Amino acid sequence: MIVGRLPDVPLDADLPISASLISQGLEHYQAVARWIATLPFGRNTNPLDWRLVVSEKRGTSSTKHAFLAELARELALPINLYFGIYLMDGKNTPGVGPTLESNKLSAIPEAHCFLRYGRWNIDVTRSANAEPILQFFEEQQITPDQIGDYKRTVHRNFLLKWATSQGLSLTKAWAIREACMAALTNER
C-alpha cells in the first residue's frame, strides 16, 4: 500500500461524498484512503454499492477502491479504478493457503481491484504481510458501476479457461474461490 503517493488534497464540503466524510472528521483525500485501508475486509450487504463501505465500515477490493475512485472523480483527481486477474496463493493473499491446499491447488485466478494514479498502482486492501501481486494476466480500467456483473463475467470467463486446463468444472473452481473469499473475511 502506497497511500502516501496519492494527492493530499482537501475534501470539498460543497460536494456530497466529501461532505459526508468531513462530517466524520476526515478532511483530505489521503486521510480517507488511509481510513478505508483500516476497515475490515468483508462483502457489503449489497456488493455492488460502493457507498456502503462507509456506513458498514467494511469492504472488498472492489467496493473500497470504487469508493475511492468515485471520491477522486468528485474532486476531479486523475485517479482511476482498475481490476486485474492474478493467481491468488497463500503468499500473495495470506489466509487462502489452507483452502487451496485442501483442494490440492497451489493457486487460483482471482479478480482484484486497485487504483492507478500516474504510474503508481495503489491498493488499500492488501495485507502488510502479503507478497506483492507481481503479474496480472488481464488488467483494465473500469468504472465503479462495473464492479458487479461486468467484472464477474470477465473473471468467470478467465476462470473457466483455467479450470478446464486443470480438469475442474467452473462450478467447482468458483466454489473454491468463494471458500477462499470466506477465509479472507475470517483472516483480516
Coordinates of N, CA, C and O in Angstrom, one line a residue:
M1 N 0.9 -1.2 0.0 CA 0.0 0.0 0.0 C 0.9 1.2 0.0 O 1.8 1.4 0.9
I2 N 0.7 2.1 -0.9 CA 1.5 3.3 -1.0 C 0.5 4.5 -1.1 O 0.6 5.3 -2.0
V3 N -0.3 4.6 -0.1 CA -1.3 5.7 0.0 C -0.6 7.0 0.0 O -1.2 8.0 -0.5
G4 N 0.6 7.1 0.6 CA 1.3 8.4 0.6 C 1.6 8.9 -0.8 O 2.0 10.1 -0.9
R5 N 1.5 8.1 -1.8 CA 1.7 8.6 -3.2 C 0.4 9.3 -3.8 O 0.5 9.9 -4.8
L6 N -0.7 9.1 -3.1 CA -1.9 9.8 -3.5 C -1.9 11.3 -3.2 O -1.2 11.7 -2.3
P7 N -2.6 12.1 -4.0 CA -2.6 13.5 -3.7 C -3.3 13.8 -2.4 O -4.3 13.2 -2.0
D8 N -2.7 14.7 -1.6 CA -3.2 15.0 -0.3 C -4.0 16.3 -0.4 O -3.6 17.4 0.1
V9 N -5.1 16.3 -1.1 CA -5.9 17.5 -1.4 C -7.1 17.5 -0.4 O -7.6 16.4 0.0
P10 N -7.5 18.7 -0.1 CA -8.7 18.8 0.9 C -10.0 18.3 0.2 O -10.1 18.5 -1.0
L11 N -10.8 17.8 1.0 CA -12.2 17.5 0.5 C -13.0 18.8 0.4 O -12.6 19.8 1.0
D12 N -14.1 18.7 -0.4 CA -14.9 19.9 -0.6 C -16.2 19.7 0.0 O -17.0 18.9 -0.4
A13 N -16.5 20.6 1.0 CA -17.7 20.5 1.8 C -19.0 20.7 0.9 O -20.1 20.4 1.4
D14 N -18.8 21.3 -0.2 CA -20.0 21.5 -1.1 C -20.3 20.3 -2.0 O -21.3 20.3 -2.8
L15 N -19.5 19.2 -1.9 CA -19.8 18.1 -2.7 C -20.3 16.9 -1.8 O -19.8 16.8 -0.7
P16 N -21.2 16.1 -2.3 CA -21.9 15.1 -1.4 C -21.0 14.1 -0.7 O -21.1 13.9 0.5
I17 N -20.1 13.4 -1.5 CA -19.3 12.4 -0.8 C -18.3 13.1 0.2 O -18.2 12.6 1.3
S18 N -17.7 14.1 -0.3 CA -16.8 14.9 0.6 C -17.5 15.3 1.9 O -16.9 15.2 3.0
A19 N -18.7 15.9 1.7 CA -19.4 16.4 2.9 C -19.7 15.3 3.9 O -19.5 15.5 5.1
S20 N -20.0 14.1 3.4 CA -20.3 13.0 4.4 C -19.0 12.6 5.1 O -19.1 12.2 6.3
L21 N -17.9 12.7 4.5 CA -16.6 12.3 5.1 C -16.1 13.4 6.0 O -15.6 13.1 7.1
I22 N -16.3 14.7 5.7 CA -15.9 15.8 6.5 C -16.7 15.7 7.8 O -16.1 15.9 8.9
S23 N -18.0 15.3 7.8 CA -18.8 15.2 9.0 C -18.3 14.1 9.9 O -18.6 14.1 11.1
Q24 N -17.4 13.2 9.4 CA -16.8 12.2 10.2 C -15.4 12.5 10.6 O -14.7 11.7 11.1
G25 N -15.0 13.8 10.3 CA -13.7 14.2 10.8 C -12.5 14.0 9.8 O -11.4 14.2 10.1
L26 N -12.9 13.5 8.6 CA -11.9 13.3 7.5 C -11.9 14.6 6.6 O -12.9 15.0 6.1
E27 N -10.7 15.1 6.4 CA -10.6 16.4 5.6 C -9.8 16.3 4.4 O -9.9 17.3 3.6
H28 N -9.0 15.3 4.1 CA -8.1 15.2 2.9 C -8.3 13.8 2.3 O -8.6 12.8 3.0
Y29 N -8.0 13.8 1.0 CA -8.2 12.5 0.2 C -7.3 11.4 0.8 O -7.7 10.3 1.0
Q30 N -6.0 11.8 1.1 CA -5.1 10.8 1.7 C -5.6 10.2 3.0 O -5.5 9.0 3.2
A31 N -6.2 11.1 3.8 CA -6.7 10.6 5.1 C -7.9 9.6 4.9 O -8.0 8.6 5.6
V32 N -8.7 9.9 3.9 CA -9.8 9.0 3.6 C -9.2 7.6 3.1 O -9.7 6.6 3.6
A33 N -8.3 7.7 2.3 CA -7.6 6.4 1.8 C -7.0 5.6 2.9 O -7.2 4.4 3.0
R34 N -6.3 6.3 3.8 CA -5.8 5.6 5.0 C -6.9 5.0 5.9 O -6.7 3.9 6.4
W35 N -7.9 5.7 6.1 CA -9.1 5.2 6.9 C -9.7 4.0 6.2 O -9.9 3.0 6.9
I36 N -10.0 4.1 4.9 CA -10.6 3.0 4.2 C -9.7 1.7 4.3 O -10.1 0.6 4.5
A37 N -8.3 2.0 4.3 CA -7.4 0.8 4.4 C -7.5 0.1 5.7 O -7.2 -1.1 5.8
T38 N -7.9 0.8 6.8 CA -8.0 0.2 8.1 C -9.3 -0.6 8.3 O -9.4 -1.3 9.2
L39 N -10.3 -0.4 7.4 CA -11.6 -1.0 7.6 C -11.4 -2.5 7.3 O -10.6 -2.9 6.4
P40 N -12.1 -3.4 8.0 CA -12.0 -4.8 7.7 C -12.4 -5.2 6.3 O -13.2 -4.6 5.7
F41 N -11.8 -6.3 5.9 CA -12.2 -6.9 4.6 C -13.5 -7.7 4.8 O -13.6 -8.4 5.8
G42 N -14.5 -7.4 4.0 CA -15.7 -8.2 4.0 C -16.7 -7.6 3.0 O -16.7 -6.5 2.6
R43 N -17.5 -8.5 2.5 CA -18.5 -8.1 1.5 C -19.6 -7.2 2.1 O -20.0 -7.5 3.3
N44 N -20.0 -6.3 1.4 CA -21.0 -5.4 1.9 C -22.4 -6.1 1.6 O -22.5 -7.0 0.8
T45 N -23.4 -5.6 2.3 CA -24.7 -6.2 2.2 C -25.2 -6.2 0.7 O -25.9 -7.1 0.3
N46 N -24.9 -5.2 0.0 CA -25.1 -5.1 -1.4 C -23.7 -4.9 -2.0 O -23.1 -3.8 -2.0
P47 N -23.1 -6.0 -2.6 CA -21.7 -5.9 -3.0 C -21.5 -5.0 -4.2 O -20.4 -4.8 -4.7
L48 N -22.6 -4.5 -4.8 CA -22.5 -3.6 -5.9 C -22.5 -2.1 -5.5 O -22.2 -1.2 -6.3
D49 N -22.8 -1.9 -4.2 CA -23.0 -0.5 -3.8 C -21.8 -0.1 -3.0 O -21.7 -0.3 -1.8
W50 N -20.8 0.6 -3.6 CA -19.6 1.1 -3.0 C -19.9 2.1 -1.9 O -19.0 2.3 -1.0
R51 N -21.0 2.7 -1.9 CA -21.4 3.7 -0.9 C -21.5 3.1 0.5 O -21.3 3.7 1.5
L52 N -21.7 1.8 0.6 CA -21.9 1.1 1.8 C -20.6 0.9 2.6 O -20.6 0.6 3.8
V53 N -19.5 1.1 2.0 CA -18.2 0.9 2.7 C -18.2 1.8 3.9 O -17.7 1.4 5.0
V54 N -18.7 3.1 3.8 CA -18.6 4.0 4.9 C -19.6 3.6 6.0 O -19.2 3.5 7.2
S55 N -20.9 3.3 5.7 CA -21.9 3.0 6.7 C -21.7 1.6 7.3 O -21.9 1.5 8.5
E56 N -21.2 0.7 6.5 CA -21.0 -0.7 7.1 C -19.5 -0.9 7.6 O -19.2 -1.9 8.2
K57 N -18.7 0.1 7.3 CA -17.3 0.1 7.8 C -16.6 -1.2 7.5 O -15.9 -1.8 8.3
R58 N -16.7 -1.6 6.2 CA -16.0 -2.8 5.7 C -16.2 -2.7 4.2 O -16.9 -2.0 3.6
G59 N -15.4 -3.6 3.5 CA -15.5 -3.6 2.0 C -14.5 -4.6 1.5 O -13.6 -5.1 2.2
T60 N -14.6 -4.8 0.2 CA -13.7 -5.7 -0.6 C -12.8 -4.8 -1.4 O -12.9 -3.6 -1.4
S61 N -11.9 -5.4 -2.2 CA -11.1 -4.6 -3.1 C -12.0 -3.9 -4.1 O -11.6 -2.7 -4.5
S62 N -13.1 -4.4 -4.4 CA -14.0 -3.8 -5.4 C -14.6 -2.6 -4.8 O -14.6 -1.5 -5.3
T63 N -15.3 -2.8 -3.6 CA -16.1 -1.6 -3.1 C -15.2 -0.6 -2.5 O -15.5 0.6 -2.7
K64 N -14.1 -0.9 -1.8 CA -13.2 0.1 -1.3 C -12.6 1.0 -2.3 O -12.6 2.2 -2.2
H65 N -12.1 0.3 -3.4 CA -11.4 1.1 -4.4 C -12.5 1.9 -5.3 O -12.2 3.0 -5.8
A66 N -13.6 1.3 -5.5 CA -14.7 2.0 -6.2 C -15.1 3.3 -5.5 O -15.3 4.4 -6.1
F67 N -15.2 3.2 -4.1 CA -15.5 4.3 -3.3 C -14.4 5.4 -3.5 O -14.7 6.6 -3.8
L68 N -13.2 5.0 -3.4 CA -12.1 6.0 -3.5 C -12.0 6.6 -4.9 O -11.7 7.8 -5.1
A69 N -12.3 5.8 -6.0 CA -12.3 6.3 -7.3 C -13.4 7.3 -7.5 O -13.2 8.3 -8.2
E70 N -14.6 7.0 -6.9 CA -15.7 7.9 -7.1 C -15.4 9.2 -6.3 O -15.8 10.3 -6.8
L71 N -14.8 9.1 -5.2 CA -14.4 10.4 -4.4 C -13.4 11.1 -5.3 O -13.5 12.4 -5.4
A72 N -12.4 10.5 -5.9 CA -11.5 11.1 -6.8 C -12.2 11.8 -7.9 O -11.8 12.9 -8.3
R73 N -13.2 11.2 -8.5 CA -13.9 11.8 -9.6 C -14.6 13.0 -9.1 O -14.5 14.1 -9.8
E74 N -15.2 13.0 -7.9 CA -15.9 14.1 -7.4 C -14.9 15.3 -7.2 O -15.3 16.5 -7.4
L75 N -13.7 15.0 -6.8 CA -12.7 16.0 -6.6 C -11.9 16.4 -7.8 O -10.9 17.1 -7.8
A76 N -12.2 15.8 -9.0 CA -11.5 16.0 -10.2 C -10.0 15.6 -10.2 O -9.2 16.2 -10.7
L77 N -9.8 14.5 -9.4 CA -8.4 14.0 -9.3 C -8.2 12.9 -10.4 O -9.1 12.1 -10.7
P78 N -7.0 12.8 -11.0 CA -6.7 11.9 -12.1 C -6.4 10.5 -11.5 O -5.3 10.0 -11.7
I79 N -7.3 9.9 -10.8 CA -7.2 8.6 -10.2 C -8.2 7.7 -10.8 O -9.4 8.0 -10.8
N80 N -7.8 6.5 -11.3 CA -8.7 5.6 -12.0 C -8.8 4.3 -11.3 O -7.9 3.8 -10.7
L81 N -10.0 3.6 -11.5 CA -10.2 2.3 -10.9 C -9.8 1.3 -12.0 O -10.2 1.4 -13.1
Y82 N -9.1 0.3 -11.5 CA -8.6 -0.8 -12.4 C -9.0 -2.1 -11.7 O -9.1 -2.2 -10.5
F83 N -9.0 -3.2 -12.6 CA -9.0 -4.5 -12.0 C -8.2 -5.4 -12.9 O -8.0 -5.1 -14.1
G84 N -7.6 -6.4 -12.2 CA -6.7 -7.3 -12.9 C -7.0 -8.7 -12.4 O -7.5 -8.9 -11.3
I85 N -6.6 -9.7 -13.2 CA -6.7 -11.1 -12.7 C -5.3 -11.6 -12.5 O -4.4 -11.5 -13.3
Y86 N -5.1 -12.2 -11.3 CA -3.8 -12.7 -10.9 C -4.0 -14.1 -10.3 O -5.2 -14.5 -10.0
L87 N -2.9 -14.8 -10.1 CA -3.0 -16.1 -9.5 C -2.9 -15.9 -8.0 O -1.8 -15.6 -7.5
M88 N -4.0 -16.1 -7.3 CA -4.0 -15.9 -5.8 C -3.5 -17.2 -5.2 O -3.9 -18.3 -5.5
D89 N -2.5 -17.0 -4.3 CA -1.9 -18.1 -3.5 C -1.8 -17.7 -2.0 O -2.1 -16.5 -1.7
G90 N -1.3 -18.6 -1.2 CA -1.2 -18.3 0.2 C -0.1 -17.2 0.5 O -0.2 -16.7 1.6
K91 N 0.8 -16.9 -0.4 CA 1.8 -16.0 -0.1 C 1.4 -14.6 -0.5 O 1.6 -13.6 0.3
N92 N 0.7 -14.4 -1.7 CA 0.3 -13.1 -2.1 C -1.1 -12.7 -1.5 O -1.5 -11.6 -1.6
T93 N -1.7 -13.7 -0.9 CA -3.0 -13.5 -0.3 C -3.1 -14.3 1.0 O -3.8 -15.4 1.0
P94 N -2.5 -13.9 2.0 CA -2.5 -14.7 3.3 C -3.9 -15.0 3.7 O -4.8 -14.1 3.7
G95 N -4.1 -16.3 4.1 CA -5.4 -16.7 4.6 C -6.0 -17.7 3.7 O -6.9 -18.5 4.1
V96 N -5.6 -17.8 2.4 CA -6.2 -18.7 1.4 C -5.5 -20.0 1.3 O -6.0 -20.9 0.7
G97 N -4.3 -20.0 1.8 CA -3.4 -21.2 1.6 C -4.1 -22.5 2.0 O -4.1 -23.5 1.2
P98 N -4.7 -22.6 3.2 CA -5.3 -23.9 3.7 C -6.5 -24.3 2.8 O -6.6 -25.5 2.5
T99 N -7.2 -23.4 2.3 CA -8.4 -23.7 1.4 C -7.8 -24.2 0.1 O -8.3 -25.2 -0.4
L100 N -6.8 -23.6 -0.5 CA -6.2 -24.1 -1.7 C -5.6 -25.5 -1.5 O -5.8 -26.4 -2.3
E101 N -4.8 -25.6 -0.4 CA -4.2 -26.9 -0.2 C -5.2 -28.1 0.0 O -5.0 -29.2 -0.5
S102 N -6.3 -27.8 0.7 CA -7.3 -28.8 0.9 C -8.0 -29.2 -0.4 O -8.6 -30.3 -0.5
N103 N -7.9 -28.4 -1.4 CA -8.4 -28.7 -2.8 C -7.3 -29.0 -3.8 O -7.5 -29.1 -5.0
K104 N -6.1 -29.3 -3.2 CA -5.0 -29.8 -4.0 C -4.6 -28.7 -5.1 O -4.2 -29.1 -6.2
L105 N -4.6 -27.5 -4.7 CA -4.2 -26.4 -5.6 C -3.2 -25.5 -5.0 O -3.2 -25.4 -3.7
S106 N -2.3 -25.0 -5.8 CA -1.3 -24.0 -5.2 C -1.8 -22.6 -5.4 O -1.3 -21.7 -4.7
A107 N -2.7 -22.4 -6.4 CA -3.2 -21.0 -6.7 C -4.5 -21.1 -7.5 O -4.8 -22.2 -8.0
I108 N -5.2 -20.0 -7.5 CA -6.4 -19.9 -8.3 C -6.6 -18.5 -8.8 O -6.2 -17.6 -8.1
P109 N -7.1 -18.3 -10.1 CA -7.2 -17.0 -10.6 C -8.2 -16.2 -9.8 O -9.3 -16.6 -9.4
E110 N -7.9 -14.9 -9.5 CA -8.8 -14.0 -8.7 C -8.8 -12.6 -9.4 O -7.7 -12.2 -9.9
A111 N -9.9 -12.0 -9.4 CA -10.0 -10.6 -9.9 C -9.8 -9.7 -8.7 O -10.4 -9.9 -7.7
H112 N -9.0 -8.7 -8.9 CA -8.7 -7.8 -7.8 C -8.7 -6.3 -8.3 O -8.1 -6.0 -9.4
C113 N -9.3 -5.5 -7.6 CA -9.4 -4.0 -7.9 C -8.3 -3.3 -7.2 O -7.9 -3.6 -6.1
F114 N -7.9 -2.2 -7.8 CA -6.9 -1.3 -7.3 C -7.1 0.1 -8.0 O -7.9 0.2 -8.9
L115 N -6.4 1.1 -7.5 CA -6.4 2.4 -8.1 C -5.1 2.6 -8.9 O -4.1 2.1 -8.5
R116 N -5.2 3.5 -9.9 CA -4.0 3.9 -10.6 C -3.9 5.4 -10.6 O -4.9 6.1 -11.0
Y117 N -2.8 5.9 -10.1 CA -2.6 7.3 -10.1 C -1.2 7.6 -10.7 O -0.2 7.1 -10.1
G118 N -1.2 8.1 -11.9 CA 0.1 8.3 -12.6 C 0.6 6.9 -12.9 O -0.1 6.1 -13.5
R119 N 1.9 6.7 -12.5 CA 2.5 5.3 -12.8 C 2.3 4.4 -11.6 O 2.8 3.3 -11.7
W120 N 1.6 4.8 -10.6 CA 1.5 4.0 -9.4 C 0.2 3.2 -9.3 O -0.9 3.8 -9.5
N121 N 0.3 2.0 -9.0 CA -0.8 1.2 -8.6 C -1.0 1.3 -7.1 O 0.0 1.0 -6.3
I122 N -2.2 1.7 -6.6 CA -2.4 1.9 -5.2 C -3.5 0.9 -4.8 O -4.5 0.8 -5.3
D123 N -3.1 0.2 -3.7 CA -4.0 -0.9 -3.2 C -4.2 -0.7 -1.7 O -3.2 -0.9 -1.0
V124 N -5.4 -0.4 -1.3 CA -5.6 -0.1 0.1 C -6.1 -1.4 0.8 O -6.5 -1.3 2.0
T125 N -6.2 -2.5 0.1 CA -6.7 -3.7 0.7 C -5.7 -4.8 1.0 O -6.0 -5.8 1.6
R126 N -4.5 -4.6 0.5 CA -3.5 -5.7 0.7 C -3.0 -5.8 2.1 O -2.7 -4.7 2.7
S127 N -2.8 -6.9 2.6 CA -2.3 -7.2 3.9 C -0.8 -6.8 3.9 O -0.1 -7.0 2.9
A128 N -0.4 -6.2 5.0 CA 1.0 -5.8 5.1 C 2.0 -7.0 5.0 O 3.1 -6.9 4.6
N129 N 1.5 -8.2 5.4 CA 2.4 -9.4 5.3 C 2.2 -10.2 4.0 O 2.7 -11.3 3.9
A130 N 1.5 -9.6 3.0 CA 1.3 -10.3 1.7 C 2.5 -9.9 0.8 O 2.9 -8.8 0.7
E131 N 2.9 -10.9 0.0 CA 3.8 -10.7 -1.1 C 3.0 -9.8 -2.1 O 1.8 -10.0 -2.3
P132 N 3.7 -9.0 -2.8 CA 3.0 -8.2 -3.8 C 2.5 -9.0 -5.0 O 3.0 -10.1 -5.3
I133 N 1.5 -8.6 -5.6 CA 1.0 -9.2 -6.9 C 2.0 -8.7 -7.9 O 2.0 -7.5 -8.3
L134 N 2.7 -9.7 -8.5 CA 3.7 -9.3 -9.5 C 3.3 -9.3 -10.9 O 3.9 -8.7 -11.8
Q135 N 2.2 -10.0 -11.2 CA 1.7 -10.1 -12.6 C 0.2 -10.2 -12.6 O -0.4 -11.0 -11.9
F136 N -0.4 -9.4 -13.4 CA -1.8 -9.5 -13.8 C -1.9 -10.1 -15.2 O -1.2 -9.6 -16.1
F137 N -2.7 -11.1 -15.4 CA -2.9 -11.7 -16.7 C -3.7 -10.8 -17.6 O -3.5 -10.8 -18.8
E138 N -4.7 -10.2 -17.0 CA -5.5 -9.3 -17.7 C -5.7 -8.1 -16.7 O -5.7 -8.3 -15.5
E139 N -5.7 -6.9 -17.3 CA -5.8 -5.7 -16.5 C -6.6 -4.7 -17.3 O -6.3 -4.5 -18.5
Q140 N -7.6 -4.0 -16.7 CA -8.3 -3.0 -17.4 C -8.9 -1.9 -16.5 O -9.2 -2.2 -15.3
Q141 N -9.1 -0.7 -17.0 CA -9.7 0.3 -16.3 C -11.2 0.1 -16.4 O -11.8 -0.3 -17.4
I142 N -11.9 0.3 -15.2 CA -13.3 0.2 -15.2 C -13.9 1.4 -14.4 O -13.2 2.2 -13.8
T143 N -15.2 1.4 -14.4 CA -15.9 2.5 -13.6 C -16.5 1.8 -12.4 O -16.7 0.6 -12.4
P144 N -16.9 2.5 -11.4 CA -17.5 1.9 -10.2 C -18.7 1.1 -10.5 O -18.9 0.1 -9.8
D145 N -19.5 1.4 -11.5 CA -20.7 0.6 -11.8 C -20.3 -0.7 -12.5 O -21.2 -1.5 -12.7
Q146 N -19.1 -0.9 -12.8 CA -18.7 -2.2 -13.4 C -18.1 -3.2 -12.4 O -17.6 -4.2 -12.9
I147 N -18.1 -2.9 -11.1 CA -17.6 -3.9 -10.1 C -18.4 -5.1 -9.9 O -18.0 -6.0 -9.3
G148 N -19.6 -5.1 -10.5 CA -20.5 -6.3 -10.4 C -20.5 -7.2 -11.5 O -19.5 -7.9 -11.7
D149 N -21.5 -7.2 -12.3 CA -21.7 -8.1 -13.4 C -20.5 -8.1 -14.4 O -20.1 -9.2 -14.8
Y150 N -20.1 -6.9 -14.8 CA -19.0 -6.9 -15.8 C -17.8 -7.5 -15.3 O -17.2 -8.4 -15.9
K151 N -17.3 -7.1 -14.1 CA -16.1 -7.7 -13.5 C -16.2 -9.2 -13.3 O -15.3 -10.0 -13.6
R152 N -17.4 -9.6 -12.8 CA -17.6 -11.0 -12.5 C -17.6 -11.8 -13.9 O -17.1 -12.9 -13.9
T153 N -18.2 -11.3 -14.9 CA -18.2 -12.0 -16.2 C -16.8 -12.2 -16.7 O -16.4 -13.3 -17.2
V154 N -16.0 -11.2 -16.7 CA -14.6 -11.3 -17.2 C -13.8 -12.3 -16.3 O -13.1 -13.2 -16.8
H155 N -14.0 -12.3 -15.0 CA -13.4 -13.2 -14.1 C -13.8 -14.6 -14.4 O -13.0 -15.5 -14.5
R156 N -15.1 -14.8 -14.5 CA -15.6 -16.2 -14.7 C -15.1 -16.8 -16.0 O -14.8 -18.0 -16.1
N157 N -15.1 -15.9 -17.1 CA -14.6 -16.4 -18.4 C -13.1 -16.8 -18.3 O -12.7 -17.9 -18.8
F158 N -12.3 -16.0 -17.6 CA -10.9 -16.4 -17.4 C -10.8 -17.7 -16.5 O -10.1 -18.6 -16.9
L159 N -11.6 -17.8 -15.5 CA -11.6 -18.9 -14.6 C -12.0 -20.2 -15.3 O -11.5 -21.3 -15.1
L160 N -13.0 -20.1 -16.2 CA -13.5 -21.2 -17.0 C -12.3 -21.8 -17.8 O -12.1 -23.0 -17.8
K161 N -11.5 -21.0 -18.5 CA -10.4 -21.4 -19.3 C -9.4 -22.1 -18.4 O -8.8 -23.2 -18.7
W162 N -9.1 -21.5 -17.2 CA -8.1 -22.0 -16.3 C -8.6 -23.3 -15.7 O -7.8 -24.3 -15.7
A163 N -9.9 -23.4 -15.3 CA -10.4 -24.6 -14.6 C -10.4 -25.7 -15.6 O -10.0 -26.9 -15.3
T164 N -10.7 -25.5 -16.9 CA -10.7 -26.5 -17.9 C -9.3 -27.1 -18.0 O -9.1 -28.3 -18.1
S165 N -8.3 -26.2 -18.0 CA -6.9 -26.7 -18.1 C -6.4 -27.5 -16.9 O -5.5 -28.2 -17.0
Q166 N -7.1 -27.3 -15.8 CA -6.8 -28.0 -14.5 C -7.7 -29.3 -14.3 O -7.6 -29.9 -13.3
G167 N -8.6 -29.5 -15.3 CA -9.5 -30.7 -15.1 C -10.6 -30.4 -14.1 O -11.2 -31.3 -13.5
L168 N -10.9 -29.1 -13.9 CA -12.0 -28.8 -13.0 C -13.2 -28.2 -13.7 O -13.0 -27.6 -14.8
S169 N -14.4 -28.3 -13.1 CA -15.5 -27.6 -13.7 C -15.5 -26.1 -13.2 O -14.9 -25.8 -12.2
L170 N -16.2 -25.2 -13.9 CA -16.3 -23.9 -13.5 C -17.0 -23.8 -12.1 O -16.6 -23.0 -11.2
T171 N -18.0 -24.6 -11.9 CA -18.7 -24.7 -10.7 C -17.8 -25.0 -9.5 O -17.8 -24.3 -8.5
K172 N -17.0 -26.0 -9.7 CA -16.0 -26.4 -8.6 C -15.0 -25.3 -8.4 O -14.7 -24.9 -7.2
A173 N -14.4 -24.7 -9.5 CA -13.4 -23.7 -9.3 C -14.0 -22.5 -8.6 O -13.4 -21.9 -7.7
W174 N -15.2 -22.1 -9.0 CA -15.9 -20.9 -8.4 C -16.1 -21.2 -6.9 O -16.0 -20.3 -6.0
A175 N -16.5 -22.4 -6.5 CA -16.8 -22.8 -5.1 C -15.5 -22.7 -4.3 O -15.5 -22.2 -3.2
I176 N -14.4 -23.1 -4.9 CA -13.1 -23.0 -4.2 C -12.7 -21.5 -4.0 O -12.3 -21.1 -2.9
R177 N -12.9 -20.7 -5.0 CA -12.7 -19.3 -5.0 C -13.5 -18.7 -3.9 O -13.1 -17.8 -3.1
E178 N -14.8 -19.0 -3.8 CA -15.7 -18.5 -2.8 C -15.2 -18.9 -1.4 O -15.3 -18.1 -0.4
A179 N -14.7 -20.1 -1.2 CA -14.2 -20.6 0.1 C -13.0 -19.7 0.4 O -12.8 -19.4 1.6
C180 N -12.2 -19.4 -0.6 CA -11.0 -18.5 -0.3 C -11.5 -17.2 0.2 O -10.9 -16.6 1.1
M181 N -12.5 -16.6 -0.4 CA -13.0 -15.3 0.0 C -13.5 -15.4 1.4 O -13.3 -14.4 2.2
A182 N -14.2 -16.5 1.8 CA -14.7 -16.6 3.1 C -13.5 -16.7 4.1 O -13.6 -16.1 5.2
A183 N -12.4 -17.3 3.7 CA -11.3 -17.4 4.6 C -10.6 -16.0 4.8 O -10.2 -15.7 5.9
L184 N -10.7 -15.2 3.7 CA -10.1 -13.9 3.9 C -11.0 -13.0 4.9 O -10.4 -12.2 5.6
T185 N -12.3 -13.2 4.8 CA -13.1 -12.4 5.7 C -12.8 -12.8 7.2 O -12.8 -12.0 8.0
N186 N -12.5 -14.1 7.4 CA -12.1 -14.5 8.7 C -10.7 -14.1 9.1 O -10.4 -13.9 10.3
E187 N -9.8 -14.0 8.1 CA -8.4 -13.7 8.4 C -8.2 -12.3 8.7 O -7.3 -12.0 9.6
R188 N -8.8 -11.4 8.0 CA -8.5 -9.9 8.2 C -9.3 -9.2 9.2 O -10.3 -9.4 9.7

